[in-house]
Amino acid sequence: MTETLDIPRVSDPTLITLRDKLIAGTPLDADDGKRLFATPDLHGVGRLAHWLRSKLHGEVAYYNRNRHINYTNVCALSCKFCSFYRKRGEAGAYEMPVEQVIATAEKAANDGATEVHIVGGLHPWMKFDYYLDILSGIRARCPQLHIKAFTAIEIVHFSRVARLSIRQVLTQLRDAGLGSLPGGGAEIFDERVHDEVFKGKVREDKWFEVHRTAHELGIFSNATMLYGHVEGTDERVQHLLKLRDAQQRAIDDQLPARFNCLIPLSFIPEGSELGHLPGPTGLGDLRTLAVARLLVPNILHIKAFWIMQGLHLAQIALSYGCDDLDGTVVWYDITKREGKGTNHQELHVRQIERTIRDAGFIPTERDTLYRTIERDESDRPIMQAAARMKLGSATP
Ligand code: V47
């Protein structure tokens, strides 16, 4: 596919060497990352990212039919950047009984979802069995549904609650039905930033330990970066390079699983203790997504999560390095954009497909592991078993 791609045009001469490296397949370094953030030629950065995205995925843009389930907002932590958490007994605090989570997943599967994405607060009193029962209950009632659940920080919390190692926790969750780990909780891998806004959350060593252990156990996972709060662009560059290095180690060590997808999350200040911060702008979002694509070529997919970036900007992001929009979502509690009072945040398949098609791409339904999905005449998914198995190849 490479030969047919035009050399991307840049107007800033300081991007020419970087472009040559990109085309030669030479990994970009921290200085390149800084240059990409500093250049006034944002659209040149976008064209470079689009070039790489096209090389990896052609004109395809992915989405999935999924349902997010946030099982509780009760959380032992009080993170400054989070508007989701409540203390037990506080107005708006909730805990879903196991049966409610299972029934919600079952309804999602009956409505055509191929994935549930289940995460919640660090509940101080829930026993480890609660999480195992959710997984085994869904697995028993919906054997085809992929369960992507529990961020690294929840996994560390379970290991403390259950007094088990991270490996033991992940093994038990996997055996109960866990399919993969979502990317949350990574925030920004930097001590200063961590101490300023993520105090109490696990640090990067634990986040990486959870994901590395998952990969060793054959559990694929995603990665995130929460940007646009108190971090600087150098810290974003370092965060992205740490993810690239971890992915490279998983590839070099031939682990049975690795990172599927990287999701840069645009910080939404409203409702959090950091409500005084301005948050990212649209162009800042596009640049960050494009830089993520360029600095981390060994994580194959970059997701513009429409809930965070907003659907209109996520659509444009498909031409700035992104190849995935997440999915139908339905309910999302963690953030609500533009003062939306409701957590009902749903896109219908026809809206997602129209959004992708209008941007000039081919809408392609995928499962959690990025295998394409065809549907039969009753709208039931037919998995394409032989689909993409180029997961995480070291070079695009
Ligand atoms: O870890 C919390 C972020 C994350 C805010 O793996 C906020 O496919 C913006 O990880 N503004 C959870 N972001 C969401 C997440 C995710 C989402 C979609 C897909 C996947 C995937 C993963 O949400 C948290 C945190 O970084 N977050 N508060 C906020 N005010």
GROMACS .gro file of C-alpha atoms and ligand atoms in nm:
model
  426
    1MET     CA    1   0.000   0.000   0.000
    2THR     CA    2   0.296   0.233   0.075
    3GLU     CA    3   0.389   0.297  -0.290
    4THR     CA    4   0.050   0.443  -0.370
    5LEU     CA    5   0.056   0.696  -0.085
    6ASP     CA    6   0.162   1.049  -0.171
    7ILE     CA    7   0.445   1.196   0.034
    8PRO     CA    8   0.269   1.411   0.295
    9ARG     CA    9   0.313   1.786   0.245
   10VAL     CA   10   0.459   1.989   0.531
   11SER     CA   11   0.509   2.366   0.525
   12ASP     CA   12   0.745   2.381   0.826
   13PRO     CA   13   1.099   2.290   0.706
   14THR     CA   14   1.186   2.158   1.054
   15LEU     CA   15   0.944   1.870   0.988
   16ILE     CA   16   1.125   1.748   0.678
   17THR     CA   17   1.384   1.531   0.856
   18LEU     CA   18   1.111   1.394   1.076
   19ARG     CA   19   0.903   1.311   0.768
   20ASP     CA   20   1.201   1.130   0.616
   21LYS     CA   21   1.236   0.922   0.932
   22LEU     CA   22   0.867   0.840   0.926
   23ILE     CA   23   0.876   0.727   0.565
   24ALA     CA   24   1.189   0.520   0.628
   25GLY     CA   25   1.017   0.350   0.924
   26THR     CA   26   1.268   0.492   1.176
   27PRO     CA   27   1.104   0.537   1.517
   28LEU     CA   28   1.055   0.903   1.613
   29ASP     CA   29   1.221   1.017   1.936
   30ALA     CA   30   1.139   1.261   2.216
   31ASP     CA   31   1.282   1.557   2.023
   32ASP     CA   32   1.061   1.470   1.727
   33GLY     CA   33   0.765   1.456   1.965
   34LYS     CA   34   0.850   1.803   2.099
   35ARG     CA   35   0.881   1.935   1.745
   36LEU     CA   36   0.540   1.795   1.653
   37PHE     CA   37   0.384   1.976   1.947
   38ALA     CA   38   0.575   2.302   1.884
   39THR     CA   39   0.536   2.346   1.510
   40PRO     CA   40   0.281   2.598   1.384
   41ASP     CA   41   0.217   2.356   1.097
   42LEU     CA   42  -0.060   2.162   1.269
   43HIS     CA   43  -0.210   2.046   0.943
   44GLY     CA   44   0.132   1.919   0.832
   45VAL     CA   45   0.138   1.712   1.152
   46GLY     CA   46  -0.211   1.590   1.063
   47ARG     CA   47  -0.099   1.492   0.712
   48LEU     CA   48   0.197   1.296   0.852
   49ALA     CA   49  -0.034   1.112   1.093
   50HIS     CA   50  -0.285   1.051   0.816
   51TRP     CA   51  -0.009   0.906   0.600
   52LEU     CA   52   0.080   0.653   0.871
   53ARG     CA   53  -0.285   0.578   0.947
   54SER     CA   54  -0.350   0.516   0.576
   55LYS     CA   55  -0.048   0.290   0.554
   56LEU     CA   56  -0.181   0.084   0.844
   57HIS     CA   57  -0.553   0.082   0.772
   58GLY     CA   58  -0.617   0.217   0.424
   59GLU     CA   59  -0.959   0.382   0.409
   60VAL     CA   60  -1.112   0.171   0.682
   61ALA     CA   61  -1.247   0.332   1.000
   62TYR     CA   62  -1.365   0.105   1.278
   63TYR     CA   63  -1.648   0.110   1.528
   64ASN     CA   64  -1.810  -0.154   1.742
   65ARG     CA   65  -2.151  -0.228   1.885
   66ASN     CA   66  -2.087  -0.207   2.253
   67ARG     CA   67  -2.237  -0.105   2.580
   68HIS     CA   68  -2.052   0.065   2.865
   69ILE     CA   69  -2.162  -0.037   3.215
   70ASN     CA   70  -2.038   0.157   3.518
   71TYR     CA   71  -2.129  -0.078   3.805
   72THR     CA   72  -2.073   0.171   4.088
   73ASN     CA   73  -1.961   0.529   4.132
   74VAL     CA   74  -1.868   0.473   4.497
   75CYS     CA   75  -1.493   0.515   4.520
   76ALA     CA   76  -1.237   0.504   4.797
   77LEU     CA   77  -1.040   0.773   4.613
   78SER     CA   78  -1.130   1.138   4.558
   79CYS     CA   79  -0.931   1.224   4.245
   80LYS     CA   80  -0.926   1.592   4.160
   81PHE     CA   81  -0.984   1.534   3.790
   82CYS     CA   82  -1.281   1.300   3.836
   83SER     CA   83  -1.644   1.414   3.844
   84PHE     CA   84  -1.776   1.057   3.864
   85TYR     CA   85  -1.694   0.941   4.216
   86ARG     CA   86  -1.930   0.961   4.516
   87LYS     CA   87  -1.889   0.857   4.875
   88ARG     CA   88  -2.125   0.587   5.004
   89GLY     CA   89  -2.450   0.746   5.124
   90GLU     CA   90  -2.384   1.067   4.933
   91ALA     CA   91  -2.660   1.188   4.699
   92GLY     CA   92  -2.627   1.017   4.362
   93ALA     CA   93  -2.411   0.728   4.489
   94TYR     CA   94  -2.511   0.392   4.340
   95GLU     CA   95  -2.406   0.028   4.339
   96MET     CA   96  -2.551  -0.212   4.083
   97PRO     CA   97  -2.640  -0.557   4.213
   98VAL     CA   98  -2.469  -0.839   4.024
   99GLU     CA   99  -2.797  -0.939   3.859
  100GLN     CA  100  -2.849  -0.586   3.725
  101VAL     CA  101  -2.507  -0.584   3.559
  102ILE     CA  102  -2.571  -0.927   3.406
  103ALA     CA  103  -2.920  -0.832   3.287
  104THR     CA  104  -2.783  -0.511   3.131
  105ALA     CA  105  -2.517  -0.708   2.947
  106GLU     CA  106  -2.772  -0.961   2.833
  107LYS     CA  107  -2.997  -0.689   2.697
  108ALA     CA  108  -2.698  -0.537   2.516
  109ALA     CA  109  -2.619  -0.875   2.356
  110ASN     CA  110  -2.983  -0.920   2.253
  111ASP     CA  111  -2.971  -0.572   2.098
  112GLY     CA  112  -2.670  -0.676   1.886
  113ALA     CA  113  -2.370  -0.569   2.097
  114THR     CA  114  -2.054  -0.779   2.068
  115GLU     CA  115  -1.881  -0.616   2.367
  116VAL     CA  116  -1.955  -0.485   2.714
  117HIS     CA  117  -1.709  -0.242   2.870
  118ILE     CA  118  -1.745  -0.266   3.248
  119VAL     CA  119  -1.561  -0.034   3.488
  120GLY     CA  120  -1.641   0.137   3.816
  121GLY     CA  121  -1.510   0.314   4.125
  122LEU     CA  122  -1.287   0.144   4.383
  123HIS     CA  123  -1.565   0.028   4.608
  124PRO     CA  124  -1.433  -0.005   4.965
  125TRP     CA  125  -1.654  -0.298   5.073
  126MET     CA  126  -1.739  -0.505   4.770
  127LYS     CA  127  -1.586  -0.851   4.788
  128PHE     CA  128  -1.379  -0.996   4.503
  129ASP     CA  129  -1.661  -1.247   4.444
  130TYR     CA  130  -1.883  -0.962   4.322
  131TYR     CA  131  -1.658  -0.912   4.018
  132LEU     CA  132  -1.616  -1.285   3.955
  133ASP     CA  133  -1.994  -1.333   3.975
  134ILE     CA  134  -2.050  -1.056   3.721
  135LEU     CA  135  -1.812  -1.222   3.478
  136SER     CA  136  -1.930  -1.578   3.521
  137GLY     CA  137  -2.295  -1.468   3.512
  138ILE     CA  138  -2.247  -1.285   3.182
  139ARG     CA  139  -2.039  -1.567   3.042
  140ALA     CA  140  -2.314  -1.821   3.127
  141ARG     CA  141  -2.597  -1.615   2.976
  142CYS     CA  142  -2.414  -1.456   2.680
  143PRO     CA  143  -2.129  -1.686   2.575
  144GLN     CA  144  -2.050  -1.484   2.261
  145LEU     CA  145  -2.030  -1.143   2.430
  146HIS     CA  146  -1.674  -1.012   2.482
  147ILE     CA  147  -1.626  -0.874   2.833
  148LYS     CA  148  -1.374  -0.591   2.843
  149ALA     CA  149  -1.359  -0.495   3.206
  150PHE     CA  150  -1.169  -0.336   3.495
  151THR     CA  151  -0.892  -0.082   3.459
  152ALA     CA  152  -0.545  -0.150   3.602
  153ILE     CA  153  -0.631   0.048   3.913
  154GLU     CA  154  -0.936  -0.171   3.978
  155ILE     CA  155  -0.719  -0.481   3.934
  156VAL     CA  156  -0.473  -0.350   4.196
  157HIS     CA  157  -0.769  -0.272   4.425
  158PHE     CA  158  -0.903  -0.629   4.386
  159SER     CA  159  -0.562  -0.771   4.470
  160ARG     CA  160  -0.566  -0.574   4.796
  161VAL     CA  161  -0.928  -0.670   4.876
  162ALA     CA  162  -0.873  -1.038   4.799
  163ARG     CA  163  -0.514  -1.049   4.929
  164LEU     CA  164  -0.401  -1.209   4.605
  165SER     CA  165  -0.122  -1.120   4.365
  166ILE     CA  166  -0.202  -0.930   4.046
  167ARG     CA  167  -0.134  -1.249   3.850
  168GLN     CA  168  -0.372  -1.451   4.066
  169VAL     CA  169  -0.644  -1.185   4.033
  170LEU     CA  170  -0.610  -1.167   3.656
  171THR     CA  171  -0.603  -1.546   3.625
  172GLN     CA  172  -0.924  -1.582   3.826
  173LEU     CA  173  -1.094  -1.303   3.631
  174ARG     CA  174  -0.986  -1.454   3.299
  175ASP     CA  175  -1.111  -1.797   3.402
  176ALA     CA  176  -1.445  -1.643   3.504
  177GLY     CA  177  -1.491  -1.480   3.162
  178LEU     CA  178  -1.278  -1.165   3.135
  179GLY     CA  179  -1.191  -1.107   2.769
  180SER     CA  180  -0.964  -0.802   2.782
  181LEU     CA  181  -0.869  -0.498   2.988
  182PRO     CA  182  -0.970  -0.143   2.898
  183GLY     CA  183  -0.704   0.125   2.894
  184GLY     CA  184  -0.817   0.351   3.177
  185GLY     CA  185  -0.620   0.467   3.478
  186ALA     CA  186  -0.298   0.542   3.292
  187GLU     CA  187  -0.358   0.920   3.310
  188ILE     CA  188  -0.005   1.072   3.267
  189PHE     CA  189   0.302   0.872   3.357
  190ASP     CA  190   0.493   1.144   3.540
  191GLU     CA  191   0.571   1.187   3.910
  192ARG     CA  192   0.507   1.564   3.924
  193VAL     CA  193   0.174   1.540   3.745
  194HIS     CA  194   0.079   1.232   3.944
  195ASP     CA  195   0.146   1.407   4.274
  196GLU     CA  196  -0.047   1.712   4.165
  197VAL     CA  197  -0.366   1.551   4.037
  198PHE     CA  198  -0.362   1.172   4.061
  199LYS     CA  199  -0.242   1.122   4.418
  200GLY     CA  200  -0.380   0.796   4.556
  201LYS     CA  201  -0.404   0.635   4.214
  202VAL     CA  202  -0.155   0.366   4.121
  203ARG     CA  203   0.167   0.490   3.971
  204GLU     CA  204   0.306   0.390   3.636
  205ASP     CA  205   0.502   0.091   3.766
  206LYS     CA  206   0.181  -0.079   3.888
  207TRP     CA  207  -0.017   0.021   3.576
  208PHE     CA  208   0.249  -0.138   3.357
  209GLU     CA  209   0.279  -0.441   3.585
  210VAL     CA  210  -0.095  -0.511   3.547
  211HIS     CA  211  -0.088  -0.478   3.168
  212ARG     CA  212   0.235  -0.676   3.130
  213THR     CA  213   0.096  -0.955   3.348
  214ALA     CA  214  -0.228  -0.952   3.148
  215HIS     CA  215  -0.030  -0.981   2.825
  216GLU     CA  216   0.170  -1.271   2.969
  217LEU     CA  217  -0.160  -1.442   3.052
  218GLY     CA  218  -0.293  -1.392   2.699
  219ILE     CA  219  -0.528  -1.105   2.793
  220PHE     CA  220  -0.520  -0.819   2.541
  221SER     CA  221  -0.556  -0.466   2.669
  222ASN     CA  222  -0.585  -0.101   2.570
  223ALA     CA  223  -0.394   0.207   2.686
  224THR     CA  224  -0.503   0.565   2.750
  225MET     CA  225  -0.353   0.908   2.807
  226LEU     CA  226  -0.559   1.172   2.987
  227TYR     CA  227  -0.434   1.507   2.853
  228GLY     CA  228  -0.521   1.875   2.879
  229HIS     CA  229  -0.502   1.938   3.257
  230VAL     CA  230  -0.178   2.023   3.442
  231GLU     CA  231   0.064   1.829   3.224
  232GLY     CA  232   0.285   1.985   2.957
  233THR     CA  233   0.344   1.857   2.608
  234ASP     CA  234   0.685   1.710   2.708
  235GLU     CA  235   0.505   1.492   2.960
  236ARG     CA  236   0.263   1.376   2.689
  237VAL     CA  237   0.561   1.282   2.472
  238GLN     CA  238   0.721   1.083   2.756
  239HIS     CA  239   0.391   0.909   2.831
  240LEU     CA  240   0.351   0.802   2.469
  241LEU     CA  241   0.710   0.679   2.442
  242LYS     CA  242   0.671   0.471   2.759
  243LEU     CA  243   0.369   0.302   2.603
  244ARG     CA  244   0.559   0.240   2.281
  245ASP     CA  245   0.849   0.085   2.475
  246ALA     CA  246   0.618  -0.142   2.673
  247GLN     CA  247   0.448  -0.257   2.354
  248GLN     CA  248   0.786  -0.321   2.194
  249ARG     CA  249   0.892  -0.536   2.488
  250ALA     CA  250   0.571  -0.740   2.457
  251ILE     CA  251   0.640  -0.786   2.085
  252ASP     CA  252   1.009  -0.872   2.133
  253ASP     CA  253   0.925  -1.117   2.412
  254GLN     CA  254   0.656  -1.273   2.191
  255LEU     CA  255   0.393  -1.248   2.461
  256PRO     CA  256   0.058  -1.405   2.371
  257ALA     CA  257  -0.117  -1.065   2.399
  258ARG     CA  258  -0.037  -0.694   2.385
  259PHE     CA  259  -0.196  -0.350   2.350
  260ASN     CA  260  -0.469  -0.335   2.088
  261CYS     CA  261  -0.549   0.029   2.092
  262LEU     CA  262  -0.440   0.366   2.232
  263ILE     CA  263  -0.704   0.616   2.339
  264PRO     CA  264  -0.594   0.975   2.409
  265LEU     CA  265  -0.869   1.113   2.637
  266SER     CA  266  -0.943   1.484   2.622
  267PHE     CA  267  -0.982   1.620   2.976
  268ILE     CA  268  -1.329   1.756   3.055
  269PRO     CA  269  -1.293   1.996   3.351
  270GLU     CA  270  -1.666   2.050   3.422
  271GLY     CA  271  -1.782   1.902   3.749
  272SER     CA  272  -1.432   1.811   3.871
  273GLU     CA  273  -1.212   1.986   4.128
  274LEU     CA  274  -1.012   2.112   3.829
  275GLY     CA  275  -1.317   2.292   3.689
  276HIS     CA  276  -1.117   2.617   3.677
  277LEU     CA  277  -0.886   2.476   3.408
  278PRO     CA  278  -0.972   2.556   3.047
  279GLY     CA  279  -0.929   2.200   2.909
  280PRO     CA  280  -0.801   2.128   2.558
  281THR     CA  281  -0.922   2.307   2.246
  282GLY     CA  282  -1.034   2.132   1.929
  283LEU     CA  283  -0.705   2.193   1.750
  284GLY     CA  284  -0.516   2.080   2.061
  285ASP     CA  285  -0.717   1.757   2.051
  286LEU     CA  286  -0.635   1.700   1.684
  287ARG     CA  287  -0.266   1.763   1.738
  288THR     CA  288  -0.247   1.529   2.037
  289LEU     CA  289  -0.426   1.250   1.852
  290ALA     CA  290  -0.197   1.295   1.552
  291VAL     CA  291   0.117   1.294   1.768
  292ALA     CA  292  -0.003   0.978   1.942
  293ARG     CA  293  -0.039   0.809   1.602
  294LEU     CA  294   0.309   0.918   1.497
  295LEU     CA  295   0.499   0.836   1.817
  296VAL     CA  296   0.337   0.498   1.881
  297PRO     CA  297   0.326   0.310   1.552
  298ASN     CA  298   0.345  -0.030   1.721
  299ILE     CA  299   0.002   0.004   1.883
  300LEU     CA  300  -0.204  -0.047   1.571
  301HIS     CA  301  -0.518   0.145   1.653
  302ILE     CA  302  -0.575   0.499   1.775
  303LYS     CA  303  -0.924   0.565   1.904
  304ALA     CA  304  -1.098   0.904   1.902
  305PHE     CA  305  -1.351   0.826   2.177
  306TRP     CA  306  -1.646   1.032   2.058
  307ILE     CA  307  -1.781   1.071   2.413
  308MET     CA  308  -1.469   1.268   2.513
  309GLN     CA  309  -1.369   1.439   2.190
  310GLY     CA  310  -1.728   1.500   2.079
  311LEU     CA  311  -1.864   1.335   1.765
  312HIS     CA  312  -1.793   1.623   1.528
  313LEU     CA  313  -1.428   1.647   1.626
  314ALA     CA  314  -1.390   1.268   1.639
  315GLN     CA  315  -1.507   1.264   1.277
  316ILE     CA  316  -1.230   1.505   1.176
  317ALA     CA  317  -0.982   1.306   1.384
  318LEU     CA  318  -1.022   1.020   1.136
  319SER     CA  319  -0.805   1.235   0.906
  320TYR     CA  320  -0.558   1.313   1.187
  321GLY     CA  321  -0.430   0.964   1.255
  322CYS     CA  322  -0.730   0.795   1.415
  323ASP     CA  323  -0.894   0.483   1.278
  324ASP     CA  324  -1.153   0.404   1.544
  325LEU     CA  325  -1.444   0.586   1.713
  326ASP     CA  326  -1.535   0.334   1.989
  327GLY     CA  327  -1.901   0.237   1.956
  328THR     CA  328  -2.264   0.276   2.040
  329VAL     CA  329  -2.184   0.312   2.415
  330VAL     CA  330  -2.550   0.372   2.523
  331TRP     CA  331  -2.487   0.481   2.883
  332TYR     CA  332  -2.173   0.654   3.009
  333ASP     CA  333  -2.134   0.788   3.360
  334ILE     CA  334  -1.770   0.892   3.389
  335THR     CA  335  -1.792   1.214   3.189
  336LYS     CA  336  -2.068   1.424   3.036
  337ARG     CA  337  -1.968   1.681   2.779
  338GLU     CA  338  -2.109   2.032   2.743
  339GLY     CA  339  -2.319   2.025   3.056
  340LYS     CA  340  -2.523   1.728   2.941
  341GLY     CA  341  -2.722   1.629   3.249
  342THR     CA  342  -2.787   1.274   3.138
  343ASN     CA  343  -2.568   0.969   3.120
  344HIS     CA  344  -2.767   0.838   2.824
  345GLN     CA  345  -2.505   0.893   2.554
  346GLU     CA  346  -2.589   0.668   2.264
  347LEU     CA  347  -2.504   0.655   1.898
  348HIS     CA  348  -2.697   0.436   1.661
  349VAL     CA  349  -2.510   0.229   1.406
  350ARG     CA  350  -2.652   0.433   1.118
  351GLN     CA  351  -2.523   0.757   1.283
  352ILE     CA  352  -2.175   0.613   1.331
  353GLU     CA  353  -2.165   0.477   0.978
  354ARG     CA  354  -2.286   0.807   0.832
  355THR     CA  355  -2.024   0.996   1.036
  356ILE     CA  356  -1.748   0.772   0.902
  357ARG     CA  357  -1.874   0.768   0.543
  358ASP     CA  358  -1.912   1.148   0.534
  359ALA     CA  359  -1.548   1.175   0.639
  360GLY     CA  360  -1.446   0.970   0.334
  361PHE     CA  361  -1.377   0.637   0.509
  362ILE     CA  362  -1.528   0.290   0.493
  363PRO     CA  363  -1.726   0.214   0.808
  364THR     CA  364  -1.621  -0.126   0.937
  365GLU     CA  365  -1.775  -0.298   1.233
  366ARG     CA  366  -1.515  -0.477   1.444
  367ASP     CA  367  -1.507  -0.689   1.756
  368THR     CA  368  -1.294  -0.599   2.057
  369LEU     CA  369  -0.986  -0.759   1.901
  370TYR     CA  370  -1.040  -0.570   1.572
  371ARG     CA  371  -1.166  -0.865   1.370
  372THR     CA  372  -1.422  -0.743   1.120
  373ILE     CA  373  -1.782  -0.842   1.175
  374GLU     CA  374  -2.043  -0.925   0.916
  375ARG     CA  375  -2.408  -0.959   1.013
  376ASP     CA  376  -2.662  -1.214   0.893
  377GLU     CA  377  -3.012  -1.117   0.776
  378SER     CA  378  -3.135  -1.124   1.140
  379ASP     CA  379  -2.860  -0.878   1.239
  380ARG     CA  380  -2.668  -1.148   1.426
  381PRO     CA  381  -2.288  -1.110   1.414
  382ILE     CA  382  -2.088  -1.355   1.205
  383MET     CA  383  -1.726  -1.343   1.325
  384GLN     CA  384  -1.461  -1.337   1.056
  385ALA     CA  385  -1.226  -1.589   1.209
  386ALA     CA  386  -0.955  -1.542   0.949
  387ALA     CA  387  -0.961  -1.164   0.978
  388ARG     CA  388  -0.663  -0.953   1.076
  389MET     CA  389  -0.402  -1.137   1.280
  390LYS     CA  390  -0.134  -0.873   1.240
  391LEU     CA  391  -0.190  -0.758   1.598
  392GLY     CA  392   0.074  -0.518   1.721
  393SER     CA  393   0.334  -0.585   1.454
  394ALA     CA  394   0.652  -0.399   1.536
  395THR     CA  395   0.658  -0.202   1.217
  396PRO     CA  396   0.353  -0.094   1.023
  397V47     O1  397  -0.907   0.646   3.345
  397V47     C1  398  -1.188   1.057   3.418
  397V47     C2  399  -1.078   0.935   3.227
  397V47     C3  400  -1.089   0.713   3.201
  397V47     C4  401  -1.225   1.247   3.323
  397V47     O2  402  -1.015   0.093   2.666
  397V47     C5  403  -1.171   1.160   3.228
  397V47     O3  404  -1.147   0.106   2.495
  397V47     C6  405  -1.181   1.323   3.069
  397V47     O4  406  -1.034   0.454   3.008
  397V47     N1  407  -1.231   1.413   3.154
  397V47     C7  408  -1.185   0.597   3.186
  397V47     N2  409  -1.149   1.198   3.103
  397V47     C8  410  -1.229   0.581   3.042
  397V47     C9  411  -1.139   0.490   2.964
  397V47    C10  412  -1.182   0.439   2.832
  397V47    C11  413  -1.282   0.504   2.760
  397V47    C12  414  -1.319   0.454   2.636
  397V47    C13  415  -1.263   0.341   2.584
  397V47    C14  416  -1.163   0.276   2.656
  397V47    C15  417  -1.104   0.149   2.603
  397V47    C16  418  -1.121   0.326   2.780
  397V47     O5  419  -1.163   0.832   3.189
  397V47    C17  420  -1.016   0.730   3.330
  397V47    C18  421  -0.973   0.874   3.318
  397V47     O6  422  -0.851   0.881   3.250
  397V47     N3  423  -1.148   1.047   3.292
  397V47     N4  424  -1.236   1.181   3.438
  397V47    C19  425  -1.255   1.378   3.281
  397V47     N5  426  -1.305   1.469   3.368
   0.00000   0.00000   0.00000
